[in-house]
Coordinates of N, CA, C and O in Angstrom, one line a residue:
M1 N -20.8 -5.4 -9.9 CA -19.3 -5.5 -10.6 C -19.7 -5.6 -12.1 O -19.1 -6.3 -12.2
T2 N -17.9 -4.9 -12.7 CA -17.1 -5.3 -14.3 C -16.8 -6.2 -13.3 O -15.9 -5.7 -13.0
D3 N -15.5 -6.7 -14.1 CA -14.9 -7.1 -14.8 C -13.8 -6.7 -15.5 O -12.9 -6.3 -16.1
D4 N -12.7 -7.0 -13.4 CA -11.7 -5.6 -14.0 C -10.6 -6.5 -14.3 O -9.2 -6.0 -14.6
R5 N -10.1 -7.7 -14.7 CA -9.2 -8.3 -15.5 C -8.8 -8.6 -16.6 O -9.6 -8.1 -17.4
L6 N -8.0 -8.1 -16.2 CA -7.2 -7.9 -17.7 C -6.1 -9.4 -18.2 O -4.9 -10.4 -17.1
P7 N -5.8 -9.7 -18.9 CA -6.1 -11.6 -19.3 C -4.7 -10.9 -19.9 O -3.9 -10.1 -20.2
L8 N -3.5 -11.9 -19.8 CA -2.1 -11.7 -19.6 C -1.6 -11.8 -20.6 O -1.1 -10.7 -21.1
A9 N -1.7 -12.4 -21.4 CA -1.8 -12.0 -22.9 C -2.2 -11.0 -23.6 O -1.5 -10.2 -24.3
E10 N -3.0 -10.4 -23.2 CA -3.8 -9.0 -24.2 C -2.3 -8.2 -22.9 O -2.1 -7.1 -23.8
L11 N -1.8 -8.3 -21.9 CA -1.1 -6.7 -21.3 C 0.2 -6.9 -21.9 O 1.2 -6.0 -22.0
M12 N 0.5 -9.0 -21.9 CA 1.9 -8.8 -22.2 C 1.9 -8.7 -24.1 O 3.1 -6.8 -23.8
A13 N 1.1 -8.5 -24.9 CA 1.6 -7.9 -25.8 C 1.6 -6.0 -26.0 O 1.8 -5.4 -26.3
K14 N 0.5 -5.4 -24.3 CA 0.7 -3.9 -24.5 C 1.5 -3.7 -24.2 O 1.8 -2.0 -23.9
T15 N 2.5 -3.8 -23.5 CA 4.2 -4.2 -23.4 C 4.9 -4.4 -25.1 O 5.5 -3.2 -24.3
G16 N 5.1 -5.3 -25.4 CA 6.0 -5.0 -26.3 C 6.9 -5.2 -26.4 O 7.7 -6.8 -25.7
D17 N 7.9 -4.3 -26.0 CA 9.6 -4.7 -25.5 C 9.8 -4.2 -24.3 O 10.8 -4.4 -24.0
G18 N 8.5 -3.6 -24.4 CA 8.4 -2.4 -22.8 C 8.9 -3.0 -21.0 O 8.6 -4.7 -20.9
D19 N 8.6 -2.8 -19.5 CA 8.8 -3.4 -19.3 C 8.0 -4.1 -18.7 O 6.9 -3.6 -18.2
F20 N 7.6 -4.9 -18.2 CA 6.8 -6.7 -18.0 C 5.9 -6.1 -16.6 O 4.4 -4.7 -16.9
L21 N 7.1 -5.9 -15.5 CA 6.4 -5.8 -14.4 C 6.0 -3.9 -14.1 O 4.8 -3.9 -13.2
R22 N 6.7 -3.1 -14.2 CA 6.4 -2.0 -14.4 C 4.3 -1.0 -15.1 O 3.4 -0.9 -14.9
S23 N 4.4 -3.2 -16.5 CA 2.9 -2.3 -17.3 C 1.7 -3.4 -16.3 O 1.1 -2.9 -15.8
V24 N 2.1 -4.1 -15.3 CA 1.4 -5.2 -14.5 C 0.6 -4.2 -13.4 O -0.1 -3.9 -13.1
A25 N 2.6 -3.4 -12.7 CA 2.0 -2.3 -11.3 C 0.9 -1.1 -12.5 O 0.4 -0.4 -11.1
E26 N 1.3 -0.8 -13.2 CA 0.5 0.0 -14.2 C -1.4 0.1 -14.4 O -2.5 0.7 -14.0
S27 N -1.1 -1.7 -14.9 CA -3.0 -2.0 -14.7 C -3.3 -1.8 -13.0 O -4.4 -1.4 -13.6
V28 N -3.1 -2.1 -12.2 CA -3.2 -2.2 -11.1 C -3.8 -1.3 -10.7 O -4.1 -1.2 -9.9
L29 N -2.6 0.1 -10.9 CA -2.9 1.0 -9.8 C -3.8 1.5 -10.9 O -5.3 2.8 -10.3
Q30 N -4.2 1.1 -11.9 CA -5.3 2.6 -12.5 C -6.4 1.1 -12.2 O -7.8 1.8 -11.9
I31 N -6.7 -0.5 -12.1 CA -8.2 -0.9 -11.8 C -8.2 0.3 -10.4 O -9.0 0.2 -9.9
I32 N -6.8 -0.3 -9.7 CA -7.0 0.5 -7.7 C -8.0 2.4 -7.8 O -8.9 2.5 -7.4
M33 N -7.1 2.9 -9.0 CA -7.0 4.7 -9.2 C -8.8 4.7 -8.8 O -10.0 5.4 -8.6
E34 N -9.8 3.4 -10.1 CA -11.0 3.1 -10.3 C -11.8 2.6 -8.8 O -12.5 3.3 -8.7
A35 N -11.5 2.7 -8.8 CA -12.3 1.5 -7.2 C -12.1 2.9 -5.9 O -11.6 4.4 -6.4
D36 N -13.2 2.7 -4.7 CA -13.4 3.9 -3.8 C -12.5 4.0 -2.8 O -13.0 3.2 -1.9
V37 N -11.2 3.5 -3.1 CA -10.8 3.5 -1.7 C -9.6 4.1 -0.8 O -10.1 5.3 -0.9
D38 N -10.8 3.0 0.9 CA -10.8 4.2 1.8 C -9.3 4.3 3.0 O -9.4 4.9 3.7
G39 N -8.2 2.9 3.1 CA -8.0 2.4 3.9 C -6.8 1.3 3.3 O -6.3 1.3 2.1
L40 N -5.8 2.3 4.3 CA -4.0 1.2 3.9 C -4.0 -0.2 5.1 O -4.3 0.5 5.5
I41 N -3.9 -1.5 4.5 CA -2.9 -1.7 5.5 C -0.9 -2.5 4.6 O -0.5 -2.5 3.7
G42 N -0.4 -1.7 5.7 CA 0.7 -1.2 5.4 C 1.7 -0.6 5.2 O 1.7 0.7 3.9
A43 N 2.3 0.9 6.0 CA 1.8 2.6 5.1 C 4.0 2.1 5.7 O 4.4 2.8 5.9
G44 N 3.8 1.1 4.3 CA 5.9 1.3 4.4 C 5.9 1.7 3.2 O 5.0 2.9 2.7
R45 N 7.5 2.2 2.3 CA 7.5 3.1 1.5 C 7.1 3.0 -0.1 O 6.1 4.0 -0.2
A46 N 5.6 2.2 -0.2 CA 5.0 2.1 -1.6 C 3.9 2.2 -0.9 O 3.3 2.8 -1.2
G47 N 3.8 1.4 0.2 CA 2.0 1.6 0.1 C 1.5 3.3 0.5 O 0.0 3.4 0.5
T48 N 2.3 4.6 1.4 CA 2.1 5.3 1.7 C 2.1 6.2 0.1 O 0.7 6.8 -0.2
V49 N 2.9 5.4 -0.8 CA 3.3 6.3 -2.0 C 1.4 6.4 -3.0 O 1.2 6.5 -3.3
I50 N 0.8 4.5 -3.1 CA 0.0 4.2 -3.7 C -0.7 5.3 -2.5 O -2.2 5.6 -3.3
A51 N -0.9 5.0 -1.1 CA -2.3 5.9 -0.8 C -2.2 7.5 -1.2 O -3.6 7.6 -1.5
R52 N -1.1 8.0 -0.8 CA -1.0 9.4 -1.7 C -1.6 9.5 -2.6 O -2.4 10.8 -3.2
A53 N -0.6 8.6 -3.9 CA -1.2 9.2 -4.5 C -2.8 8.6 -4.8 O -3.9 9.7 -6.2
L54 N -4.3 7.5 -4.2 CA -5.1 7.8 -4.3 C -6.3 9.1 -4.0 O -6.9 10.0 -4.0
E55 N -5.4 9.6 -3.2 CA -5.6 10.7 -2.9 C -5.5 11.7 -2.9 O -6.0 12.6 -3.6
R56 N -5.3 12.5 -4.2 CA -4.4 12.7 -5.2 C -5.2 13.0 -6.2 O -5.7 14.2 -6.9
A57 N -6.0 12.0 -6.6 CA -7.2 11.5 -7.1 C -8.2 11.8 -6.6 O -9.2 11.5 -7.5
G58 N -8.9 12.2 -5.6 CA -9.6 11.8 -4.7 C -10.2 11.6 -3.6 O -11.3 11.2 -3.8
H59 N -9.2 10.6 -3.5 CA -10.0 9.1 -3.1 C -9.5 9.9 -1.4 O -9.0 10.5 -1.6
S60 N -9.8 9.4 -0.3 CA -9.8 9.9 1.5 C -9.1 8.1 1.2 O -9.7 6.9 1.1
C61 N -8.2 9.0 2.4 CA -7.4 7.9 2.8 C -8.2 7.7 4.9 O -7.7 8.6 5.1
V62 N -9.2 6.9 5.1 CA -9.6 7.1 6.4 C -8.9 6.3 8.2 O -8.7 7.3 8.7
A63 N -7.6 4.9 7.2 CA -6.9 5.1 7.9 C -6.9 4.1 7.5 O -6.0 3.6 6.4
V64 N -4.8 3.9 7.8 CA -3.3 3.4 7.3 C -3.2 2.8 8.6 O -3.1 3.0 9.9
D65 N -2.5 1.0 8.9 CA -2.1 0.1 9.5 C -0.7 0.5 8.9 O -0.4 0.4 8.4
A66 N 0.7 0.9 11.2 CA 1.5 1.1 10.4 C 1.8 0.3 11.3 O 1.3 0.9 13.1
I67 N 3.2 -0.3 12.1 CA 3.6 -1.0 12.8 C 4.7 0.5 13.6 O 4.6 0.5 14.7
S68 N 6.2 0.1 12.6 CA 6.9 0.3 13.2 C 6.9 2.4 13.2 O 6.0 3.0 12.5
D69 N 7.8 2.4 13.7 CA 7.9 3.8 14.4 C 8.1 4.5 12.9 O 7.5 6.1 12.4
A70 N 8.7 4.4 11.5 CA 9.1 5.0 10.6 C 8.1 5.0 10.0 O 7.2 5.5 9.7
A71 N 7.3 4.3 10.0 CA 6.6 3.7 9.1 C 5.3 4.8 9.1 O 3.9 4.9 8.4
K72 N 4.6 4.9 10.6 CA 3.8 6.1 11.3 C 4.5 6.7 11.3 O 3.0 8.6 10.9
A73 N 5.9 7.5 11.0 CA 6.1 8.9 10.7 C 5.5 9.4 9.2 O 5.0 10.4 8.6
R74 N 5.7 8.7 8.2 CA 5.4 8.3 6.4 C 4.1 8.7 6.5 O 3.7 9.5 6.2
A75 N 3.3 7.7 7.6 CA 1.6 7.7 7.1 C 1.5 8.6 7.8 O -0.3 9.9 7.2
A76 N 1.9 9.4 9.0 CA 1.3 10.9 9.8 C 1.8 12.1 9.0 O 1.0 12.8 9.0
Q77 N 3.1 12.3 7.7 CA 3.5 13.6 7.0 C 3.2 12.9 5.9 O 2.3 13.6 4.6
L78 N 2.2 12.3 4.9 CA 2.2 11.7 3.6 C 0.8 11.5 4.5 O -0.4 12.3 2.8
L79 N -0.2 10.9 4.7 CA -2.1 11.5 5.3 C -2.1 11.5 6.1 O -2.6 11.2 6.9
P80 N -1.7 12.6 6.3 CA -2.5 13.2 7.9 C -3.6 13.6 8.0 O -4.0 13.2 9.1
S81 N -4.5 13.1 7.6 CA -6.5 13.4 7.8 C -6.5 11.9 7.0 O -7.6 11.5 8.6
A82 N -5.8 11.0 8.0 CA -5.9 9.5 8.4 C -6.0 8.5 9.5 O -5.2 9.0 10.4
D83 N -6.7 8.5 9.5 CA -6.3 7.4 11.7 C -5.5 6.3 11.1 O -5.8 5.9 10.8
I84 N -4.5 6.6 12.4 CA -3.7 5.5 12.3 C -3.6 4.6 13.8 O -3.9 5.0 14.1
T85 N -3.4 3.0 13.2 CA -4.4 1.7 13.5 C -3.4 0.9 13.6 O -2.5 0.9 13.6
D86 N -4.1 -0.4 14.0 CA -3.7 -1.8 13.8 C -5.1 -2.0 11.8 O -5.8 -1.8 11.9
A87 N -4.1 -2.9 11.7 CA -5.2 -4.3 10.5 C -6.7 -3.9 10.9 O -7.2 -3.9 10.1
V88 N -6.9 -4.3 11.9 CA -8.2 -4.3 12.2 C -8.9 -3.2 12.0 O -10.3 -2.8 11.4
G89 N -8.2 -2.1 12.7 CA -9.1 -1.0 12.5 C -8.7 0.3 11.1 O -10.0 0.1 11.3
V90 N -7.9 -0.6 10.5 CA -8.0 0.0 8.7 C -9.7 -0.7 9.1 O -10.6 -0.4 7.8
C91 N -9.4 -1.7 8.6 CA -11.6 -2.9 8.6 C -12.2 -2.5 8.6 O -12.8 -2.2 7.8
E92 N -12.0 -1.7 9.9 CA -14.0 -1.9 10.8 C -14.4 -0.1 10.2 O -15.2 0.3 9.8
A93 N -13.2 0.5 9.8 CA -12.8 2.1 9.8 C -13.9 2.3 7.8 O -13.9 3.2 7.6
A94 N -12.1 1.4 7.2 CA -12.6 1.8 5.6 C -13.5 0.5 4.7 O -14.1 -0.2 6.1
D95 N -14.6 1.0 3.7 CA -14.2 -0.5 3.0 C -14.7 -1.2 2.6 O -14.6 -2.1 1.7
L96 N -12.6 -0.2 1.4 CA -12.2 -1.1 0.6 C -10.5 -1.1 1.0 O -10.7 1.1 1.0
V97 N -9.8 -1.3 1.2 CA -8.5 -1.4 1.9 C -7.5 -1.4 0.4 O -7.7 -2.6 0.2
V98 N -6.1 -0.7 0.6 CA -5.1 -1.2 -0.5 C -4.0 -2.0 1.3 O -4.2 -1.8 1.2
V99 N -3.9 -3.5 0.1 CA -3.2 -4.0 1.4 C -1.1 -4.5 0.4 O -1.9 -4.6 -0.5
A100 N -0.9 -3.3 1.1 CA 0.9 -3.5 0.4 C 1.8 -3.8 1.1 O 2.5 -2.7 2.1
V101 N 2.1 -4.8 1.5 CA 3.0 -5.7 2.5 C 3.2 -6.8 1.1 O 3.4 -6.5 1.0
P102 N 5.2 -6.9 2.3 CA 5.8 -7.5 2.0 C 5.4 -9.0 1.7 O 4.3 -9.1 2.1
D103 N 6.0 -10.0 1.0 CA 5.2 -10.7 0.1 C 4.9 -11.9 2.0 O 3.9 -12.7 2.1
S104 N 5.6 -12.0 2.4 CA 5.6 -12.6 3.4 C 5.0 -12.4 4.6 O 5.3 -13.0 6.0
S105 N 4.8 -11.6 4.3 CA 3.4 -10.6 5.4 C 1.8 -11.1 5.4 O 0.9 -10.5 6.3
I106 N 2.1 -11.4 4.6 CA 0.7 -11.7 3.3 C -0.6 -12.2 4.6 O -1.8 -12.4 4.9
E107 N 0.2 -14.1 4.8 CA -0.7 -14.6 5.3 C -0.9 -13.7 6.9 O -2.3 -14.2 7.1
A108 N -0.3 -13.3 7.1 CA -0.1 -12.5 8.8 C -1.8 -11.2 8.2 O -2.4 -11.5 9.8
V109 N -1.6 -11.6 7.7 CA -2.2 -10.2 8.1 C -3.8 -10.6 7.1 O -5.0 -10.4 7.7
V110 N -4.0 -11.2 6.2 CA -4.9 -12.2 6.2 C -6.3 -13.2 6.8 O -7.0 -13.8 6.7
T111 N -5.0 -13.4 7.5 CA -6.1 -14.6 8.9 C -6.0 -14.2 10.5 O -6.1 -13.1 10.7

């Protein structure tokens, strides 16, 4: 695998006077777009949009973790070909998973 890390100084230089967080998000999404992602943990507003963008770029999302009724409905609407399951189900079905959860939930997802 190639080294996909973008040094912070280089990223800051690329942003100039622009929005630093937007540049970070764009860089991360570019790395994700180049990977072969096929699972999503966190079918919230951001996660489903990221997974939908990946599908539009030619990736398939085979499984999505959704907990609330709203997240399940959003996932079903935006990612109709994906199985709606829990985090374990996503990891079992997918080779590479995007984790798009709030910071406060990361520990619960990875342990």
